Amino acid sequence: MRKRVFSGIQPTGQLHLGVYYGAMKNWVRLQDTYDCIYCIVDQHAQTVEYDPTVLQQRTLEAACLYIASGLDPQKCILFVQSHVKEHTELTWYLSTIASLGQLERMTQFKDKTEQHGSSNLALLAYPVLMAADILLYKAAAVPVGEDQSQHLELTRDLAQRFNHRFGQVFVEPETLLTRGKRIIGLDNQGKMSKSKPEHTSIAMVDPPDVVWAKLRPAVTDPARKRRTDPGDPNKCPIGLLHFAASSQQDIDWVIKGCTTAEIGCIDCKKQLAVNIEAEMGPIRERYSELCARPDEVWAVLKDGADRARAVATSVIDEVRDVMGIKSPV
Ligand code: AMP
Ligand code: TRP
């Protein structure tokens, strides 16, 4: 039997190259060797202020982008979180063993509370819903970006605590990271993120002129004040993007050229723009074709939810059973 993989992405804002190189590209790679379940987590997107009229559209767009990036609904399950109600049911059960102190210490909770100036119960419970997503399918591995590692640790804690208290039901999942596990924003101030100004991230669907307009003025290693100053690609958002997006040959060229000042930052950016377009151009094209056929994409998502539910209901039955919740007879 193949090992199971589960992961999710929120349908909020523009999906950017951090999401692509940190998570999505790995999802595509894994679908040939694992039993993969991928989810558009629309209920996670409700934990901060959102516009109900755009949530559905964003959900569809995220699905189009997944498929355009190479996820094949014949090889993996692709579905929307809210279509499988067992996720929220399991969230309740897990919340009975989740520690408030641990939830309050989550970095993402603290950041978002500060960013939005307030918080709510759903934002605090966010990692419990995420744990439910994963444990509901007994996933052995979860491909994500580094920013999700803390939530994965909490997921393992909850699985362990549950199994100890009620009996062996859940699998403790491992975290799968990639070379692009932390893509830095083009201002070189922390990770590329949907919630930061638009010019600091490159959207997966940005056309080449927009990509270049963002790359050209992007901040590089501060040590390279003059063209002749050597730099460190590990301290530069352009260098780090090359590591995730470029061939080994180009990566070697960047490392040698930057550390010896043989190449300038503009040369390095130009090559990156070419490499990004080579990968994103065909994805962008497939994406617009898919967006023009929304009914087909919703049908894929419905089929995915039906297949996911078949797994979810059997696990939730086990959970109910060990927790003393009796199903109606
Ligand atoms: P989100 O868009 O926040 O739902 O993130 C979707 C996935 O992309 C998660 O696995 C994140 O860890 C990953 N991710 C988001 N931003 C970045 C980034 N700047 N670098 C690497 N991975 C990221
Ligand atoms: N919290 C994740 C993020 O913001 C999204 C997510 C929700 C997820 N449920 C998940 C990721 C389950 C992996 C597995 O990126």
Tab-separated table of C-alpha atoms and ligand atoms in Angstrom:
chain	number	residue	atom	x	y	z
A	1	MET	CA	0.000	0.000	0.000
A	2	ARG	CA	1.191	3.507	-0.864
A	3	LYS	CA	1.857	5.997	1.910
A	4	ARG	CA	-0.734	8.749	2.150
A	5	VAL	CA	0.076	12.436	1.688
A	6	PHE	CA	-2.268	15.302	2.584
A	7	SER	CA	-1.889	19.040	2.092
A	8	GLY	CA	-3.977	22.181	1.754
A	9	ILE	CA	-3.867	25.766	0.538
A	10	GLN	CA	-6.162	28.625	1.460
A	11	PRO	CA	-8.105	30.246	-1.362
A	12	THR	CA	-7.129	33.756	-0.336
A	13	GLY	CA	-5.278	36.374	-2.376
A	14	GLN	CA	-2.974	35.626	-5.278
A	15	LEU	CA	-1.056	32.379	-5.106
A	16	HIS	CA	2.594	33.394	-5.448
A	17	LEU	CA	5.934	31.757	-6.210
A	18	GLY	CA	6.482	31.068	-2.486
A	19	VAL	CA	3.425	28.821	-2.478
A	20	TYR	CA	4.441	27.249	-5.793
A	21	TYR	CA	8.065	26.455	-4.935
A	22	GLY	CA	7.393	25.878	-1.234
A	23	ALA	CA	4.462	23.518	-1.628
A	24	MET	CA	2.601	23.064	-4.908
A	25	LYS	CA	5.502	21.877	-7.053
A	26	ASN	CA	6.214	19.205	-4.478
A	27	TRP	CA	2.555	18.137	-4.540
A	28	VAL	CA	2.799	17.499	-8.265
A	29	ARG	CA	5.990	15.484	-7.805
A	30	LEU	CA	4.533	13.345	-5.022
A	31	GLN	CA	1.393	12.260	-6.854
A	32	ASP	CA	3.237	9.508	-8.748
A	33	THR	CA	4.601	7.778	-5.661
A	34	TYR	CA	2.090	8.493	-2.874
A	35	ASP	CA	-1.638	8.271	-2.361
A	36	CYS	CA	-2.190	12.048	-2.437
A	37	ILE	CA	-5.114	14.083	-1.140
A	38	TYR	CA	-5.058	17.841	-1.770
A	39	CYS	CA	-7.541	20.275	-0.354
A	40	ILE	CA	-8.624	23.871	-0.890
A	41	VAL	CA	-9.217	24.935	2.689
A	42	ASP	CA	-12.035	27.462	2.324
A	43	GLN	CA	-13.000	27.237	6.001
A	44	HIS	CA	-9.483	28.278	7.044
A	45	ALA	CA	-9.991	31.351	4.850
A	46	GLN	CA	-12.904	32.382	7.097
A	47	THR	CA	-10.688	32.914	10.137
A	48	VAL	CA	-9.897	36.544	9.217
A	49	GLU	CA	-12.106	39.245	7.620
A	50	TYR	CA	-13.140	38.057	4.147
A	51	ASP	CA	-15.628	38.869	1.428
A	52	PRO	CA	-18.229	36.072	0.963
A	53	THR	CA	-18.813	37.102	-2.657
A	54	VAL	CA	-15.185	36.435	-3.619
A	55	LEU	CA	-14.480	33.300	-1.554
A	56	GLN	CA	-16.238	31.003	-4.035
A	57	GLN	CA	-14.468	32.569	-7.014
A	58	ARG	CA	-11.101	32.218	-5.289
A	59	THR	CA	-11.851	28.576	-4.502
A	60	LEU	CA	-12.469	27.901	-8.178
A	61	GLU	CA	-9.362	29.834	-9.239
A	62	ALA	CA	-7.214	27.890	-6.777
A	63	ALA	CA	-8.541	24.620	-8.222
A	64	CYS	CA	-7.774	25.812	-11.781
A	65	LEU	CA	-4.260	26.735	-10.734
A	66	TYR	CA	-3.678	23.359	-9.049
A	67	ILE	CA	-4.749	21.482	-12.151
A	68	ALA	CA	-2.840	23.852	-14.457
A	69	SER	CA	0.298	23.230	-12.354
A	70	GLY	CA	0.072	19.516	-13.068
A	71	LEU	CA	-2.160	17.981	-10.422
A	72	ASP	CA	-4.008	15.210	-12.183
A	73	PRO	CA	-7.416	14.329	-10.689
A	74	GLN	CA	-6.892	10.781	-12.042
A	75	LYS	CA	-3.787	10.396	-9.877
A	76	CYS	CA	-4.790	12.318	-6.748
A	77	ILE	CA	-7.860	13.503	-4.884
A	78	LEU	CA	-8.571	17.222	-5.229
A	79	PHE	CA	-11.440	18.693	-3.229
A	80	VAL	CA	-12.826	21.574	-1.167
A	81	GLN	CA	-12.662	21.326	2.635
A	82	SER	CA	-16.241	22.487	3.304
A	83	HIS	CA	-17.603	19.744	1.000
A	84	VAL	CA	-16.543	17.101	3.529
A	85	LYS	CA	-18.259	17.975	6.809
A	86	GLU	CA	-16.220	15.491	8.830
A	87	HIS	CA	-13.364	18.055	8.967
A	88	THR	CA	-15.363	20.337	11.247
A	89	GLU	CA	-16.736	17.422	13.244
A	90	LEU	CA	-13.229	16.139	13.969
A	91	THR	CA	-12.139	19.695	14.862
A	92	TRP	CA	-14.638	19.626	17.714
A	93	TYR	CA	-13.415	16.268	19.006
A	94	LEU	CA	-9.758	17.366	18.826
A	95	SER	CA	-10.557	20.673	20.526
A	96	THR	CA	-11.438	18.703	23.645
A	97	ILE	CA	-7.781	17.677	24.006
A	98	ALA	CA	-6.084	20.819	22.590
A	99	SER	CA	-4.260	23.007	25.089
A	100	LEU	CA	-5.233	26.689	25.074
A	101	GLY	CA	-1.719	27.746	26.067
A	102	GLN	CA	-0.188	25.887	23.127
A	103	LEU	CA	-2.680	27.442	20.688
A	104	GLU	CA	-1.995	30.921	22.040
A	105	ARG	CA	1.734	30.378	21.452
A	106	MET	CA	1.355	29.665	17.717
A	107	THR	CA	3.404	32.192	15.716
A	108	GLN	CA	0.757	32.516	12.993
A	109	PHE	CA	-1.952	33.227	15.592
A	110	LYS	CA	0.170	35.919	17.214
A	111	ASP	CA	1.104	37.496	13.843
A	112	LYS	CA	-2.438	37.542	12.503
A	113	THR	CA	-3.867	38.851	15.767
A	114	GLU	CA	-1.377	41.700	15.636
A	115	GLN	CA	-1.917	42.320	11.927
A	116	HIS	CA	-5.710	42.482	12.209
A	117	GLY	CA	-5.803	44.157	15.600
A	118	SER	CA	-8.206	41.522	16.958
A	119	SER	CA	-8.799	37.795	17.000
A	120	ASN	CA	-11.666	35.347	17.261
A	121	LEU	CA	-12.197	31.778	18.376
A	122	ALA	CA	-11.814	30.453	14.802
A	123	LEU	CA	-8.376	32.058	14.422
A	124	LEU	CA	-7.263	30.425	17.658
A	125	ALA	CA	-8.755	27.094	16.550
A	126	TYR	CA	-7.178	27.344	13.073
A	127	PRO	CA	-4.387	24.804	13.821
A	128	VAL	CA	-6.924	22.364	15.301
A	129	LEU	CA	-8.911	22.474	12.032
A	130	MET	CA	-5.620	21.928	10.200
A	131	ALA	CA	-4.801	18.942	12.412
A	132	ALA	CA	-8.283	17.569	11.712
A	133	ASP	CA	-7.695	17.932	7.939
A	134	ILE	CA	-4.588	15.776	8.201
A	135	LEU	CA	-5.551	13.229	10.858
A	136	LEU	CA	-8.928	12.550	9.225
A	137	TYR	CA	-7.071	10.828	6.387
A	138	LYS	CA	-4.362	9.219	8.552
A	139	ALA	CA	-1.815	10.968	6.331
A	140	ALA	CA	1.796	9.842	6.875
A	141	ALA	CA	3.366	12.945	5.309
A	142	VAL	CA	2.443	16.588	4.751
A	143	PRO	CA	4.271	18.702	2.134
A	144	VAL	CA	4.235	22.376	3.218
A	145	GLY	CA	6.434	25.458	3.475
A	146	GLU	CA	8.545	25.993	6.578
A	147	ASP	CA	6.019	28.437	8.090
A	148	GLN	CA	3.670	25.502	8.712
A	149	SER	CA	6.164	23.373	10.675
A	150	GLN	CA	4.844	24.582	14.037
A	151	HIS	CA	1.276	23.607	13.088
A	152	LEU	CA	2.534	20.174	12.093
A	153	GLU	CA	4.192	19.749	15.462
A	154	LEU	CA	0.870	20.558	17.120
A	155	THR	CA	-0.828	18.028	14.845
A	156	ARG	CA	1.579	15.311	16.016
A	157	ASP	CA	0.989	16.327	19.646
A	158	LEU	CA	-2.767	16.046	19.208
A	159	ALA	CA	-2.479	12.657	17.495
A	160	GLN	CA	-0.274	11.370	20.298
A	161	ARG	CA	-2.502	12.737	23.050
A	162	PHE	CA	-5.638	11.336	21.403
A	163	ASN	CA	-4.112	7.890	20.874
A	164	HIS	CA	-2.897	7.828	24.464
A	165	ARG	CA	-6.256	8.892	25.897
A	166	PHE	CA	-8.677	6.992	23.649
A	167	GLY	CA	-6.692	4.264	21.848
A	168	GLN	CA	-4.623	3.998	18.696
A	169	VAL	CA	-6.538	5.702	15.882
A	170	PHE	CA	-4.339	8.396	14.360
A	171	VAL	CA	-1.027	8.381	12.472
A	172	GLU	CA	1.612	10.986	13.452
A	173	PRO	CA	2.465	12.732	10.164
A	174	GLU	CA	5.946	13.830	9.130
A	175	THR	CA	6.620	17.254	7.572
A	176	LEU	CA	7.987	17.286	3.996
A	177	LEU	CA	10.005	20.407	3.134
A	178	THR	CA	11.653	21.397	-0.168
A	179	ARG	CA	14.579	23.506	-1.339
A	180	GLY	CA	12.033	26.337	-1.679
A	181	LYS	CA	10.744	25.902	1.880
A	182	ARG	CA	11.128	29.633	2.618
A	183	ILE	CA	10.976	31.975	-0.366
A	184	ILE	CA	11.818	35.535	0.661
A	185	GLY	CA	9.823	38.575	-0.498
A	186	LEU	CA	11.367	40.912	-3.089
A	187	ASP	CA	11.949	43.546	-0.383
A	188	ASN	CA	14.212	41.044	1.445
A	189	GLN	CA	12.076	41.507	4.593
A	190	GLY	CA	10.864	38.039	5.570
A	191	LYS	CA	8.885	35.456	3.605
A	192	MET	CA	6.962	36.157	0.426
A	193	SER	CA	3.381	36.490	1.574
A	194	LYS	CA	-0.133	37.247	0.322
A	195	SER	CA	-0.625	39.688	3.149
A	196	LYS	CA	2.340	41.900	2.179
A	197	PRO	CA	2.391	44.647	-0.515
A	198	GLU	CA	1.884	43.289	-4.033
A	199	HIS	CA	5.256	44.442	-5.425
A	200	THR	CA	7.057	42.177	-2.910
A	201	SER	CA	5.693	38.944	-4.362
A	202	ILE	CA	5.387	37.414	-7.816
A	203	ALA	CA	2.003	35.864	-8.525
A	204	MET	CA	1.960	32.552	-10.382
A	205	VAL	CA	-0.201	34.223	-13.032
A	206	ASP	CA	1.889	37.397	-13.463
A	207	PRO	CA	2.806	37.884	-17.164
A	208	PRO	CA	6.514	38.417	-18.032
A	209	ASP	CA	6.315	42.240	-18.147
A	210	VAL	CA	4.829	42.347	-14.640
A	211	VAL	CA	7.426	39.838	-13.368
A	212	TRP	CA	10.224	42.009	-14.759
A	213	ALA	CA	8.692	45.222	-13.349
A	214	LYS	CA	8.853	43.558	-9.905
A	215	LEU	CA	12.259	41.860	-10.286
A	216	ARG	CA	14.173	44.819	-11.714
A	217	PRO	CA	13.908	47.040	-8.585
A	218	ALA	CA	13.968	44.081	-6.141
A	219	VAL	CA	16.322	44.326	-3.153
A	220	THR	CA	19.414	42.063	-3.307
A	221	ASP	CA	22.163	41.150	-0.821
A	222	PRO	CA	22.886	44.466	0.986
A	223	ALA	CA	26.629	43.632	0.858
A	224	ARG	CA	26.589	44.308	-2.921
A	225	LYS	CA	26.592	48.088	-2.798
A	226	ARG	CA	28.740	48.401	-5.935
A	227	ARG	CA	28.855	46.160	-9.006
A	228	THR	CA	32.344	44.988	-7.949
A	229	ASP	CA	31.291	43.931	-4.415
A	230	PRO	CA	30.915	40.165	-4.011
A	231	GLY	CA	27.626	38.905	-2.560
A	232	ASP	CA	26.019	35.867	-0.949
A	233	PRO	CA	23.063	34.373	-2.861
A	234	ASN	CA	21.792	32.891	0.421
A	235	LYS	CA	21.187	36.417	1.699
A	236	CYS	CA	19.381	37.559	-1.439
A	237	PRO	CA	15.752	36.922	-2.456
A	238	ILE	CA	16.865	36.566	-6.097
A	239	GLY	CA	19.517	33.991	-5.169
A	240	LEU	CA	17.044	32.008	-3.086
A	241	LEU	CA	14.500	32.055	-5.913
A	242	HIS	CA	17.178	30.726	-8.285
A	243	PHE	CA	17.821	27.848	-5.867
A	244	ALA	CA	14.141	26.899	-6.098
A	245	ALA	CA	13.427	27.740	-9.742
A	246	SER	CA	16.606	27.196	-11.779
A	247	SER	CA	18.601	24.292	-13.182
A	248	GLN	CA	21.742	23.130	-11.346
A	249	GLN	CA	23.826	24.692	-14.108
A	250	ASP	CA	22.235	28.111	-13.535
A	251	ILE	CA	22.508	27.721	-9.758
A	252	ASP	CA	26.259	27.056	-10.109
A	253	TRP	CA	26.531	30.131	-12.379
A	254	VAL	CA	24.725	32.255	-9.751
A	255	ILE	CA	26.863	31.024	-6.838
A	256	LYS	CA	30.153	31.523	-8.659
A	257	GLY	CA	29.146	34.776	-10.379
A	258	CYS	CA	27.684	36.424	-7.283
A	259	THR	CA	30.371	35.405	-4.787
A	260	THR	CA	33.159	36.588	-7.120
A	261	ALA	CA	31.262	39.642	-8.462
A	262	GLU	CA	31.703	38.226	-11.983
A	263	ILE	CA	28.023	38.852	-12.662
A	264	GLY	CA	25.911	41.827	-11.640
A	265	CYS	CA	22.525	41.644	-9.940
A	266	ILE	CA	20.774	42.645	-13.156
A	267	ASP	CA	22.298	39.668	-15.064
A	268	CYS	CA	21.165	37.411	-12.257
A	269	LYS	CA	17.627	38.873	-12.295
A	270	LYS	CA	17.348	38.600	-16.091
A	271	GLN	CA	18.189	34.906	-16.018
A	272	LEU	CA	15.709	34.366	-13.202
A	273	ALA	CA	12.970	36.100	-15.220
A	274	VAL	CA	13.674	33.764	-18.156
A	275	ASN	CA	13.576	30.669	-15.940
A	276	ILE	CA	10.361	31.711	-14.201
A	277	GLU	CA	8.633	32.332	-17.517
A	278	ALA	CA	9.764	28.951	-18.879
A	279	GLU	CA	7.982	27.250	-15.983
A	280	MET	CA	5.023	29.590	-15.420
A	281	GLY	CA	4.156	30.436	-19.058
A	282	PRO	CA	2.545	27.048	-19.848
A	283	ILE	CA	0.853	26.967	-16.403
A	284	ARG	CA	-0.656	30.416	-17.046
A	285	GLU	CA	-1.991	29.277	-20.403
A	286	ARG	CA	-3.624	26.123	-19.027
A	287	TYR	CA	-4.985	28.185	-16.143
A	288	SER	CA	-6.905	30.580	-18.394
A	289	GLU	CA	-8.277	27.659	-20.429
A	290	LEU	CA	-9.546	26.015	-17.233
A	291	CYS	CA	-11.062	29.245	-15.858
A	292	ALA	CA	-13.203	29.351	-19.007
A	293	ARG	CA	-14.705	25.927	-18.126
A	294	PRO	CA	-15.865	26.381	-14.490
A	295	ASP	CA	-18.524	23.638	-14.641
A	296	GLU	CA	-15.918	21.000	-15.475
A	297	VAL	CA	-13.696	22.142	-12.622
A	298	TRP	CA	-16.561	22.097	-10.094
A	299	ALA	CA	-17.364	18.560	-11.312
A	300	VAL	CA	-13.752	17.496	-10.635
A	301	LEU	CA	-14.044	18.964	-7.124
A	302	LYS	CA	-17.340	17.169	-6.472
A	303	ASP	CA	-15.856	13.853	-7.538
A	304	GLY	CA	-12.829	14.576	-5.308
A	305	ALA	CA	-15.087	15.313	-2.325
A	306	ASP	CA	-16.996	12.055	-2.865
A	307	ARG	CA	-13.746	10.079	-2.826
A	308	ALA	CA	-12.365	11.988	0.176
A	309	ARG	CA	-15.628	11.499	2.108
A	310	ALA	CA	-15.391	7.737	1.695
A	311	VAL	CA	-12.132	7.784	3.680
A	312	ALA	CA	-13.264	10.492	6.112
A	313	THR	CA	-16.491	8.788	7.194
A	314	SER	CA	-14.755	5.545	8.049
A	315	VAL	CA	-12.137	7.304	10.196
A	316	ILE	CA	-14.747	9.476	11.910
A	317	ASP	CA	-16.697	6.311	12.757
A	318	GLU	CA	-13.588	4.963	14.505
A	319	VAL	CA	-13.166	8.260	16.366
A	320	ARG	CA	-16.795	8.405	17.478
A	321	ASP	CA	-16.589	4.824	18.617
A	322	VAL	CA	-13.527	5.243	20.853
A	323	MET	CA	-14.815	8.569	22.216
A	324	GLY	CA	-18.150	7.095	23.284
A	325	ILE	CA	-20.268	9.012	20.774
A	326	LYS	CA	-22.937	6.620	19.605
A	327	SER	CA	-24.246	6.864	16.031
A	328	PRO	CA	-28.054	6.738	15.699
A	329	VAL	CA	-29.498	3.215	15.324
B	1	AMP	P1	-1.010	29.539	2.177
B	1	AMP	O1	-1.116	30.299	0.916
B	1	AMP	O2	-0.637	30.365	3.345
B	1	AMP	O3	-2.215	28.665	2.389
B	1	AMP	O4	0.227	28.591	1.972
B	1	AMP	C1	0.149	27.478	1.119
B	1	AMP	C2	1.418	26.673	1.204
B	1	AMP	O5	2.513	27.414	0.667
B	1	AMP	C3	1.824	26.298	2.616
B	1	AMP	O6	2.356	24.995	2.606
B	1	AMP	C4	2.881	27.306	2.972
B	1	AMP	O7	3.800	26.811	3.907
B	1	AMP	C5	3.558	27.502	1.612
B	1	AMP	N1	4.148	28.851	1.522
B	1	AMP	C6	3.492	30.042	1.607
B	1	AMP	N2	4.356	31.073	1.497
B	1	AMP	C7	5.592	30.527	1.334
B	1	AMP	C8	6.921	31.078	1.154
B	1	AMP	N3	7.141	32.392	1.118
B	1	AMP	N4	7.953	30.216	0.997
B	1	AMP	C9	7.739	28.867	1.014
B	1	AMP	N5	6.533	28.296	1.186
B	1	AMP	C10	5.460	29.108	1.341
B	2	TRP	N1	-2.457	26.305	7.276
B	2	TRP	C1	-1.976	26.032	5.953
B	2	TRP	C2	-1.406	27.342	5.348
B	2	TRP	O1	-1.789	28.424	5.698
B	2	TRP	C3	-3.064	25.515	5.052
B	2	TRP	C4	-3.579	24.197	5.518
B	2	TRP	C5	-4.792	23.954	6.082
B	2	TRP	C6	-2.904	22.942	5.450
B	2	TRP	N2	-4.941	22.625	6.338
B	2	TRP	C7	-3.811	21.987	5.995
B	2	TRP	C8	-1.654	22.554	5.013
B	2	TRP	C9	-3.443	20.620	6.103
B	2	TRP	C10	-1.297	21.199	5.128
B	2	TRP	C11	-2.199	20.259	5.664
B	2	TRP	O2	-0.595	27.253	4.491
